[in-house]
Amino acid sequence: MTVVTLKPKEDIRIRRGHPWIYDNEIARVEGEPEPGDEVEVRDARGLVVGYAFFNPNSKIRARVYSRTAKHADEEFFVRAFEAAHAWRRLCFGEKPMSLRFVYGEADSVPGLIVDGFVGEPLHEDDNEGDKPPIAQQAAQSDSKGLWLSVQFLSLGVEVRKATIVGVLQKLFNPKGIVERSDAPVRALEGLPESTGLLWGSVPTRVLMEENGALFEIDIASGQKTGWFLDQRANRRAAARYAAGRRVLDMFCNQGGFSILAAKAGAASVLSVDSSTEALELLRRNAVHNGVVDTITTVEANAFDYLRDLEKMGQRFGLIILDPPAFAKNRASLEGARRGYKELNLRAMRLLERGGVLVTCSCSHWVSPQIFDAVLADAAFDSNRRLRLLEERTQDLDHPIVVGYDESRYLKCRIVQVL
Ligand code: SAH
């Protein structure tokens, strides 16, 4: 096995939990490992630090998958997926539910994301003519199943795709596995985007349950893997403040927050997103949950629309802000900070006294400290006082590894605006 020797002290960050070895941290590589090969990582004194996937075309030259297991073979993936699954059963119970099955480095499989969706299959023409509503059809069908939506975001897992798909199939027995490697980060690994069916079949839509509500999702072409599983617990938390209030759900996507707020007794819910497809699904989700009369959808740019709402003199009792990651790298951090500040400032102005703001940032570049400082600045500029009700992060199927800050990406603050 090829040996990669680190420069002095470069092993410390790795031993403290960070799995990435950058090109400039390596003293020497013995031999010529093939792209994606397993390599043994040693510190400057020659002691083994761990085993990693090698990528000569990436700044992240090696990604550690284990401290002790030499080979990332079939048995390795079986063990890793079983361990990941055992953890989720502990957190969420035995009953099958939609979950992130594997969360990359945080589950010791660098670059591999596996989202599992449990629900009923729905097909293109299910909702046409005078057929019963889809939810009713689904309740009558016995074809409940599991579908996996997978992203291969590192070369190491890309070259082992066949083994990984085989193990996923055997362990979890899904009805279909679809690839959603249409993520820009693939380019940093020297990989083109790639999508399509990897195994079995995948229906046009899956009707799944989350937080006791029904959601129709599009695994093959919805955003990311089809659904944002990381916000599950935060949606529940936000809904606790919804009863009787006028709710504004900015960046609503398919309505994870909106539907729950409506079900919790919101007086009205205004759901805003720039994506036509997401809003179309949201409206269908409103039908499935019997909350059509409560929800209004608006297709708009969030920044413009917040300004319009202010001009119209609108006021809300609960506002949810869940924007996409504004900072994709260090260079865009300053611009991102300004973006978050503006959004939060405008939202605070739109809240009635005592109103609640649920505000999120999913960019790991924006640290919890930076995000909290942005909120404090926005409160100062809008001349409001904030009472911090809840400091939250991603749900437990997206575990956080200490020493690997990239895994600690989602900030969700629930504040009351006085
Ligand atoms: N809150 C959602 C997830 C939001 S993901 C949930 O609970 O599932 C971010 C969303 O922001 C996406 O749906 C995307 O379409 C939308 N978006 C991105 N840029 C936007 C903009 N400038 N204005 C409005 N929506 C935007």
PDB file of C-alpha atoms and ligand atoms in Angstrom, residues 223 228 231 235 251-253 256-257 273-275 300-303 322-324, ligand 1:
ATOM      1  CA  GLN A 223     -33.412  19.972  -5.207  1.00  0.00           C
ATOM      2  CA  PHE A 228     -34.048  18.541   3.196  1.00  0.00           C
ATOM      3  CA  GLN A 231     -34.531  20.441   9.200  1.00  0.00           C
ATOM      4  CA  ARG A 235     -39.731  22.271  11.611  1.00  0.00           C
ATOM      5  CA  PHE A 251     -37.302  29.960   1.256  1.00  0.00           C
ATOM      6  CA  CYS A 252     -40.114  27.497   1.854  1.00  0.00           C
ATOM      7  CA  ASN A 253     -39.092  24.941  -0.814  1.00  0.00           C
ATOM      8  CA  GLY A 256     -41.503  21.453   5.337  1.00  0.00           C
ATOM      9  CA  PHE A 257     -42.058  24.386   7.710  1.00  0.00           C
ATOM     10  CA  ASP A 273     -39.647  30.612  -2.826  1.00  0.00           C
ATOM     11  CA  SER A 274     -38.015  31.379  -6.170  1.00  0.00           C
ATOM     12  CA  SER A 275     -38.547  27.847  -7.500  1.00  0.00           C
ATOM     13  CA  ALA A 300     -40.418  35.631  -5.740  1.00  0.00           C
ATOM     14  CA  ASN A 301     -36.885  36.593  -4.865  1.00  0.00           C
ATOM     15  CA  ALA A 302     -36.787  36.693  -1.078  1.00  0.00           C
ATOM     16  CA  PHE A 303     -34.815  39.945  -0.852  1.00  0.00           C
ATOM     17  CA  ASP A 322     -34.136  29.166   5.708  1.00  0.00           C
ATOM     18  CA  PRO A 323     -31.981  30.442   2.835  1.00  0.00           C
ATOM     19  CA  PRO A 324     -29.562  28.340   0.752  1.00  0.00           C
TER      20      PRO A 324
HETATM   21  N1  SAH B   1     -37.126  25.551   4.132  1.00  0.00           N
HETATM   22  C1  SAH B   1     -36.993  24.458   3.189  1.00  0.00           C
HETATM   23  C2  SAH B   1     -35.609  24.334   2.594  1.00  0.00           C
HETATM   24  C3  SAH B   1     -35.081  25.592   1.966  1.00  0.00           C
HETATM   25  S1  SAH B   1     -33.778  25.307   0.860  1.00  0.00           S
HETATM   26  C4  SAH B   1     -37.423  23.149   3.828  1.00  0.00           C
HETATM   27  O1  SAH B   1     -37.827  23.136   4.995  1.00  0.00           O
HETATM   28  O2  SAH B   1     -37.329  22.130   3.176  1.00  0.00           O
HETATM   29  C5  SAH B   1     -33.575  26.882   0.166  1.00  0.00           C
HETATM   30  C6  SAH B   1     -34.687  27.303  -0.764  1.00  0.00           C
HETATM   31  O3  SAH B   1     -34.434  28.638  -1.154  1.00  0.00           O
HETATM   32  C7  SAH B   1     -34.822  26.514  -2.056  1.00  0.00           C
HETATM   33  O4  SAH B   1     -36.120  26.013  -2.148  1.00  0.00           O
HETATM   34  C8  SAH B   1     -34.573  27.528  -3.174  1.00  0.00           C
HETATM   35  O5  SAH B   1     -35.417  27.331  -4.294  1.00  0.00           O
HETATM   36  C9  SAH B   1     -34.877  28.831  -2.488  1.00  0.00           C
HETATM   37  N2  SAH B   1     -34.188  30.035  -2.964  1.00  0.00           N
HETATM   38  C10 SAH B   1     -32.901  30.177  -3.313  1.00  0.00           C
HETATM   39  N3  SAH B   1     -32.606  31.472  -3.581  1.00  0.00           N
HETATM   40  C11 SAH B   1     -33.754  32.171  -3.373  1.00  0.00           C
HETATM   41  C12 SAH B   1     -34.105  33.561  -3.445  1.00  0.00           C
HETATM   42  N4  SAH B   1     -33.213  34.485  -3.785  1.00  0.00           N
HETATM   43  N5  SAH B   1     -35.367  33.919  -3.155  1.00  0.00           N
HETATM   44  C13 SAH B   1     -36.291  32.982  -2.790  1.00  0.00           C
HETATM   45  N6  SAH B   1     -36.007  31.685  -2.699  1.00  0.00           N
HETATM   46  C14 SAH B   1     -34.766  31.274  -2.979  1.00  0.00           C
END
